[in-house]
Amino acid sequence: MSYLRRPIDEMAAYTPGEQPAEGERVVKLNTNENPYPPSPRVLETLRALDPSRLRRYPNPMADKVRDLVAGLFGVGRENVVCANGSDELLSLVMRAFVGEGDAVAWPTPTYSLYPVLARVQAAEAVEVPTREDFSVAVEALAAARAKALLLCNPNAPTGVLTPPDAVDALAARFNGVVVVDEAYVDFADAHCMGLATRRPNVLVLRTLSKSYSLAGLRFGYAVGPADLIEGLVKVKDSYNCDAVSIELAAAALADPAWMQTNADRIRAERTRLSERLAALGFAVTPSQANFLLARVPAGGDGRPWYEALKARGILVRYWNLPRLADRLRITVGTPQENDALLAALQTLRKEVTP
Ligand SMILES: *Cc1c(COP(=O)(O)O)cnc(C)c1O
């Protein structure tokens, strides 16, 4: 017998990508972190932080960041809620909109945290497979009967972007809340922020973890209709964002040009890496994110490639899952990191392929 609730007892825990020990030298292309540092304003703000700020509770709504976000997108502060990363926002979404036994839908494959959150909630998962080319089956998703729909856009781990007009049509037809997880959107050609206030049932989630180079800070925000945001506020911890992260997030968001420059460099490298992988015999799904999903040559399994790269100090992501087991997900790194990967793959091509 277990003291745990049955769904928790029975579920598999979410497996994050591995993080090397401090000081360990690896080429880390496995968790879609940004290879470039955050804006220098973040470090300046950290250095200047008055330690007495830590004695008091932070502003419960992170209003400083809320107002910045409201200004960036031309919405009101009541349309924004901040959280300890997008992962917390997803958790709040589940708590606010999806009860025990309710259904929640998403396309597959997608971000592997979604099924974990559904299990925690004892909710029913409605999984709608993407098409052969990993494009999202919008019609089938729109017809799903669920309280909420989680749409990672661009999707992970495929990098495929569902165009905003298709998401708009989806939101018009879907009978529930459409949650657009835009963790990678700064690397894409289009975004869905416009829907967040135009549609009564669309929430857009953003994070500073990827494009703003602040995965360690833990900061994300959601934009949407005031009544939906109010629901998220009701279920969040009073002080879900700490005093330090609020100040540093504000500093980062006040310098979007820095983020944009890095995103542009990563997009350029994405093109180069994609072409070089193709030349090595990999089939690369066209990506709008800061990673590439690449099918290994000769119809083989991805695992030996993943393991051989790891043995050489290069981390990528591999999933032993339907439609993914013959692929690697590779974060776009600096030109030097990508070159190290390409050189290793060139050597491995002779060893791994039958
Ligand atoms: C990285 C990621 C997140 C998590 O972002 P955090 O703000 O670091 O919690 C959310 N959704 C997707 C799809 C991601 O890839």
Coordinates of C-alpha atoms and ligand atoms in Angstrom, one line a residue:
M1 CA 0.0 0.0 0.0
S2 CA 1.2 3.5 -0.7
Y3 CA 0.4 6.8 1.0
L4 CA 0.4 8.5 -2.3
R5 CA -2.7 9.4 -4.3
R6 CA -3.2 6.6 -6.8
P7 CA -2.3 8.6 -10.0
I8 CA 0.9 9.8 -8.4
D9 CA 1.8 6.4 -7.2
E10 CA 1.3 4.9 -10.6
M11 CA 2.7 7.6 -12.8
A12 CA 6.3 7.9 -14.2
A13 CA 8.0 11.1 -13.1
Y14 CA 9.0 13.7 -15.7
T15 CA 12.6 13.2 -16.8
P16 CA 14.4 16.4 -17.4
G17 CA 17.4 16.5 -19.8
E18 CA 20.6 15.7 -18.0
Q19 CA 22.6 18.7 -16.5
P20 CA 26.3 18.1 -16.1
A21 CA 28.0 18.6 -12.8
E22 CA 29.6 22.0 -12.2
G23 CA 32.9 22.3 -13.9
E24 CA 32.3 19.3 -16.2
R25 CA 33.2 20.2 -19.8
V26 CA 30.6 19.1 -22.2
V27 CA 29.1 20.4 -25.4
K28 CA 25.6 20.7 -24.2
L29 CA 23.0 20.5 -26.9
N30 CA 20.3 18.6 -25.0
T31 CA 18.0 21.1 -23.2
N32 CA 17.5 24.0 -25.7
E33 CA 19.3 26.5 -23.5
N34 CA 20.7 29.6 -25.2
P35 CA 24.5 29.4 -25.8
Y36 CA 24.8 33.2 -25.4
P37 CA 24.8 35.1 -22.1
P38 CA 21.8 37.2 -21.0
S39 CA 21.7 41.0 -21.4
P40 CA 24.6 42.7 -19.4
R41 CA 21.8 44.7 -17.7
V42 CA 20.8 41.5 -15.9
L43 CA 24.2 41.2 -14.3
E44 CA 24.3 44.9 -13.5
T45 CA 21.0 44.7 -11.8
L46 CA 22.1 41.6 -9.8
R47 CA 25.2 43.4 -8.6
A48 CA 23.3 46.5 -7.6
L49 CA 20.6 44.6 -5.8
D50 CA 20.0 45.8 -2.2
P51 CA 20.2 42.8 0.1
S52 CA 17.6 44.2 2.3
R53 CA 15.1 43.4 -0.4
L54 CA 15.5 39.8 0.6
R55 CA 14.2 40.5 4.1
R56 CA 10.7 41.4 2.8
Y57 CA 8.2 39.4 0.7
P58 CA 8.3 40.3 -2.9
N59 CA 5.4 42.0 -4.8
P60 CA 2.9 39.1 -5.1
M61 CA 2.0 39.9 -8.7
A62 CA 5.5 40.9 -9.9
D63 CA 3.8 44.1 -11.1
K64 CA 7.0 45.6 -12.4
V65 CA 7.3 42.8 -14.9
R66 CA 3.6 42.7 -15.6
D67 CA 3.7 46.3 -16.6
L68 CA 6.7 45.8 -18.9
V69 CA 5.0 42.8 -20.6
A70 CA 1.7 44.8 -20.9
G71 CA 3.7 47.6 -22.6
L72 CA 5.5 45.2 -24.9
F73 CA 2.3 43.7 -26.3
G74 CA -0.1 46.6 -25.9
V75 CA -2.3 44.9 -23.3
G76 CA -3.4 45.8 -19.8
R77 CA -1.8 44.6 -16.6
E78 CA -4.9 42.5 -15.9
N79 CA -4.1 40.5 -19.0
V80 CA -0.7 39.3 -17.6
V81 CA 0.3 36.9 -14.9
C82 CA 3.9 36.0 -14.0
A83 CA 5.3 32.7 -12.7
N84 CA 8.3 30.6 -11.8
G85 CA 8.9 29.6 -15.4
S86 CA 6.5 28.4 -18.0
D87 CA 6.4 25.0 -16.3
E88 CA 4.6 26.7 -13.4
L89 CA 2.2 28.4 -15.8
L90 CA 1.3 25.0 -17.3
S91 CA 0.7 23.7 -13.8
L92 CA -1.5 26.6 -13.0
V93 CA -3.4 26.1 -16.2
M94 CA -4.1 22.5 -15.3
R95 CA -5.2 23.4 -11.8
A96 CA -7.5 26.2 -13.0
F97 CA -9.1 24.6 -16.0
V98 CA -8.8 20.8 -15.8
G99 CA -10.4 18.9 -12.9
E100 CA -10.1 15.3 -12.0
G101 CA -11.6 13.1 -14.8
D102 CA -11.7 16.1 -17.2
A103 CA -10.1 15.8 -20.6
V104 CA -7.1 17.8 -21.8
A105 CA -5.8 17.5 -25.4
W106 CA -2.5 18.0 -27.2
P107 CA -0.9 17.0 -30.5
T108 CA 1.7 14.2 -30.3
P109 CA 4.7 14.2 -30.2
T110 CA 5.0 17.3 -28.0
Y111 CA 6.5 18.6 -24.8
S112 CA 6.8 15.5 -22.5
L113 CA 5.7 17.5 -19.4
Y114 CA 2.1 17.7 -20.6
P115 CA 1.2 14.0 -19.9
V116 CA 2.9 14.3 -16.5
L117 CA 0.8 17.3 -15.5
A118 CA -2.4 15.5 -16.7
R119 CA -1.6 12.5 -14.6
V120 CA -1.0 14.6 -11.5
Q121 CA -4.5 16.1 -12.1
A122 CA -6.0 12.6 -12.7
A123 CA -7.2 14.1 -16.0
E124 CA -7.9 12.2 -19.2
A125 CA -5.3 12.8 -22.0
V126 CA -6.6 13.2 -25.5
E127 CA -3.6 12.8 -27.7
V128 CA -4.0 13.8 -31.4
P129 CA -1.2 12.6 -33.6
T130 CA 0.5 15.1 -35.9
R131 CA 0.7 14.2 -39.6
E132 CA 3.5 12.3 -41.2
D133 CA 5.5 15.6 -41.6
F134 CA 4.8 16.5 -37.9
S135 CA 2.4 19.3 -38.9
V136 CA -0.4 19.7 -36.4
A137 CA -3.8 18.2 -37.4
V138 CA -5.7 21.3 -36.7
E139 CA -9.2 19.9 -37.7
A140 CA -8.8 16.9 -35.5
L141 CA -7.6 18.9 -32.5
A142 CA -10.5 21.4 -32.9
A143 CA -12.9 18.5 -32.7
A144 CA -11.3 17.1 -29.5
R145 CA -13.7 17.2 -26.5
A146 CA -11.6 18.6 -23.7
K147 CA -11.5 21.5 -21.2
A148 CA -8.1 22.6 -22.5
L149 CA -5.8 22.2 -25.4
L150 CA -2.1 22.5 -25.0
L151 CA -0.4 23.7 -28.2
C152 CA 3.3 24.0 -28.0
N153 CA 4.0 26.4 -30.9
P154 CA 6.6 26.1 -32.4
N155 CA 6.2 22.5 -31.3
A156 CA 8.8 20.6 -29.3
P157 CA 10.6 18.4 -30.2
T158 CA 9.7 18.9 -33.8
G159 CA 10.2 22.6 -34.3
V160 CA 7.1 22.8 -36.5
L161 CA 5.1 26.1 -36.3
T162 CA 1.4 26.0 -36.7
P163 CA 0.6 29.4 -38.4
P164 CA -1.3 32.0 -36.3
D165 CA -4.3 31.9 -38.7
A166 CA -4.7 28.2 -38.2
V167 CA -4.5 28.6 -34.4
D168 CA -7.1 31.3 -34.7
A169 CA -9.4 29.0 -36.6
L170 CA -8.7 26.3 -34.0
A171 CA -9.6 28.6 -31.1
A172 CA -12.8 29.6 -32.8
R173 CA -13.9 26.0 -33.1
F174 CA -12.5 24.5 -29.9
N175 CA -14.8 24.3 -27.0
G176 CA -12.4 25.0 -24.2
V177 CA -9.2 27.0 -23.4
V178 CA -6.5 27.0 -26.0
V179 CA -3.1 27.3 -24.3
V180 CA -0.4 28.3 -26.8
D181 CA 3.0 27.5 -25.2
E182 CA 5.3 29.9 -27.1
A183 CA 8.6 28.9 -25.3
Y184 CA 10.4 29.0 -28.7
V185 CA 8.5 31.7 -30.5
D186 CA 11.4 34.2 -30.6
F187 CA 13.1 31.9 -33.0
A188 CA 10.1 31.6 -35.3
D189 CA 8.7 33.8 -38.1
A190 CA 5.3 34.3 -36.4
H191 CA 3.5 34.3 -33.0
C192 CA 0.0 34.1 -31.6
M193 CA 0.1 37.0 -29.1
G194 CA -2.6 38.8 -31.0
L195 CA -5.0 36.0 -30.3
A196 CA -4.5 36.3 -26.5
T197 CA -6.8 39.3 -26.2
R198 CA -8.9 38.9 -29.3
R199 CA -10.2 35.5 -28.5
P200 CA -12.0 34.8 -25.2
N201 CA -10.4 31.3 -24.8
V202 CA -6.7 31.8 -25.8
L203 CA -3.8 32.1 -23.3
V204 CA -0.2 32.6 -24.6
L205 CA 2.7 31.4 -22.4
R206 CA 6.2 32.8 -22.7
T207 CA 9.4 32.1 -20.9
L208 CA 12.7 33.8 -20.4
S209 CA 14.5 30.4 -20.3
K210 CA 15.2 30.1 -24.0
S211 CA 15.5 33.3 -26.1
Y212 CA 16.4 35.5 -23.1
S213 CA 19.2 33.0 -21.9
L214 CA 17.7 32.8 -18.4
A215 CA 16.8 29.2 -17.8
G216 CA 18.4 29.3 -14.4
L217 CA 16.3 32.3 -13.3
R218 CA 12.9 30.6 -13.6
F219 CA 10.6 33.2 -15.0
G220 CA 7.7 33.0 -17.4
Y221 CA 4.4 34.9 -18.0
A222 CA 1.0 34.3 -19.5
V223 CA -1.1 36.8 -21.5
G224 CA -4.8 36.4 -22.1
P225 CA -8.3 37.5 -21.3
A226 CA -8.6 39.1 -17.8
D227 CA -11.1 36.5 -16.5
L228 CA -8.8 33.6 -17.5
I229 CA -5.7 35.4 -16.0
E230 CA -7.7 36.0 -12.8
G231 CA -8.3 32.2 -12.6
L232 CA -4.6 31.5 -12.8
V233 CA -3.9 34.1 -10.1
K234 CA -6.4 32.4 -7.8
V235 CA -4.5 29.1 -7.9
K236 CA -0.9 30.4 -7.8
D237 CA 1.2 30.7 -4.7
S238 CA 1.0 34.2 -3.2
Y239 CA 4.7 34.8 -3.8
N240 CA 5.5 32.5 -6.8
C241 CA 8.1 34.8 -8.2
D242 CA 11.0 35.7 -5.9
A243 CA 12.4 39.2 -5.3
V244 CA 15.6 38.6 -7.2
S245 CA 13.9 37.0 -10.2
I246 CA 11.4 39.8 -10.5
E247 CA 14.2 42.4 -10.7
L248 CA 16.3 40.4 -13.2
A249 CA 13.4 39.5 -15.4
A250 CA 12.5 43.2 -15.6
A251 CA 16.1 44.0 -16.6
A252 CA 16.1 41.3 -19.3
L253 CA 12.7 42.3 -20.7
A254 CA 13.8 46.0 -20.9
D255 CA 16.5 44.9 -23.4
P256 CA 14.7 43.0 -26.1
A257 CA 17.3 44.0 -28.7
W258 CA 19.9 41.9 -26.9
M259 CA 17.6 38.8 -27.1
Q260 CA 16.8 39.5 -30.7
T261 CA 20.4 39.7 -31.7
N262 CA 21.1 36.3 -30.1
A263 CA 17.9 34.8 -31.6
D264 CA 19.1 36.0 -35.1
R265 CA 22.5 34.4 -34.6
I266 CA 20.8 31.1 -33.6
R267 CA 18.5 31.2 -36.5
A268 CA 21.5 31.6 -38.9
E269 CA 23.3 28.7 -37.2
R270 CA 20.1 26.7 -37.4
T271 CA 20.2 27.0 -41.2
R272 CA 23.8 26.1 -41.4
L273 CA 23.6 23.1 -39.0
S274 CA 20.5 21.8 -40.8
E275 CA 22.3 21.9 -44.2
R276 CA 25.4 20.2 -42.8
L277 CA 23.4 17.5 -41.1
A278 CA 21.5 16.8 -44.3
A279 CA 24.9 16.5 -46.1
L280 CA 25.8 13.8 -43.5
G281 CA 22.7 11.8 -44.3
F282 CA 20.3 13.0 -41.6
A283 CA 16.7 13.9 -42.5
V284 CA 16.0 17.2 -40.7
T285 CA 12.5 18.4 -40.0
P286 CA 12.3 22.1 -40.9
S287 CA 12.5 23.9 -37.6
Q288 CA 11.2 27.3 -36.3
A289 CA 12.8 26.8 -32.9
N290 CA 16.4 26.7 -31.5
F291 CA 16.7 23.0 -32.0
L292 CA 16.6 20.4 -34.8
L293 CA 14.9 17.1 -34.9
A294 CA 17.1 14.9 -37.1
R295 CA 16.4 11.3 -38.3
V296 CA 19.7 9.3 -38.2
P297 CA 21.0 7.9 -41.5
A298 CA 20.2 4.5 -42.9
G299 CA 16.9 4.0 -41.0
G300 CA 18.8 3.2 -37.8
D301 CA 17.9 3.8 -34.2
G302 CA 18.9 7.1 -32.5
R303 CA 20.2 5.5 -29.3
P304 CA 23.7 4.4 -30.5
W305 CA 24.3 7.8 -31.9
Y306 CA 23.1 9.5 -28.7
E307 CA 25.4 7.2 -26.6
A308 CA 28.4 7.5 -28.8
L309 CA 28.0 11.3 -28.8
K310 CA 27.7 11.3 -25.0
A311 CA 30.9 9.2 -24.7
R312 CA 32.6 12.0 -26.6
G313 CA 31.2 14.7 -24.3
I314 CA 28.4 15.9 -26.5
L315 CA 24.9 15.8 -25.1
V316 CA 21.8 15.7 -27.3
R317 CA 18.3 14.4 -26.5
Y318 CA 17.0 11.0 -27.4
W319 CA 13.6 9.5 -26.7
N320 CA 12.7 5.9 -27.0
L321 CA 9.2 6.8 -28.1
P322 CA 7.0 6.1 -31.2
R323 CA 8.1 8.3 -34.2
L324 CA 11.1 9.6 -32.2
A325 CA 13.3 6.6 -31.6
D326 CA 15.1 7.0 -35.0
R327 CA 15.9 10.6 -34.3
L328 CA 18.0 13.0 -32.2
R329 CA 16.9 16.4 -31.0
I330 CA 19.8 18.7 -31.2
T331 CA 19.9 22.2 -29.7
V332 CA 21.5 24.8 -31.9
G333 CA 24.6 25.9 -30.1
T334 CA 27.4 28.3 -31.0
P335 CA 29.2 27.8 -34.3
Q336 CA 32.1 26.1 -32.4
E337 CA 29.7 23.8 -30.5
N338 CA 27.9 22.9 -33.7
D339 CA 31.2 22.2 -35.5
A340 CA 32.2 19.9 -32.6
L341 CA 29.0 18.0 -33.1
L342 CA 29.3 17.8 -36.8
A343 CA 32.9 16.5 -36.6
A344 CA 31.9 13.8 -34.2
L345 CA 28.9 12.8 -36.4
Q346 CA 31.2 12.6 -39.4
T347 CA 33.4 10.1 -37.5
L348 CA 30.5 8.2 -36.0
R349 CA 28.9 7.8 -39.4
K350 CA 31.4 5.0 -40.2
E351 CA 31.1 3.4 -36.8
V352 CA 27.4 3.5 -36.1
T353 CA 25.7 2.8 -39.4
P354 CA 25.5 -0.8 -40.4
Ligands
LIG1 C1 11.5 25.0 -21.9 C2 10.0 24.8 -22.1 C3 9.1 25.2 -21.1 C4 9.6 25.6 -19.8 O1 10.0 26.8 -19.6 P1 10.5 27.2 -18.2 O2 10.1 28.7 -18.2 O3 11.9 27.0 -18.1 O4 9.7 26.5 -17.1 C5 7.8 25.2 -21.4 N1 7.3 24.7 -22.5 C6 8.2 24.2 -23.5 C7 7.6 23.6 -24.7 C8 9.5 24.2 -23.3 O5 10.3 23.7 -24.2

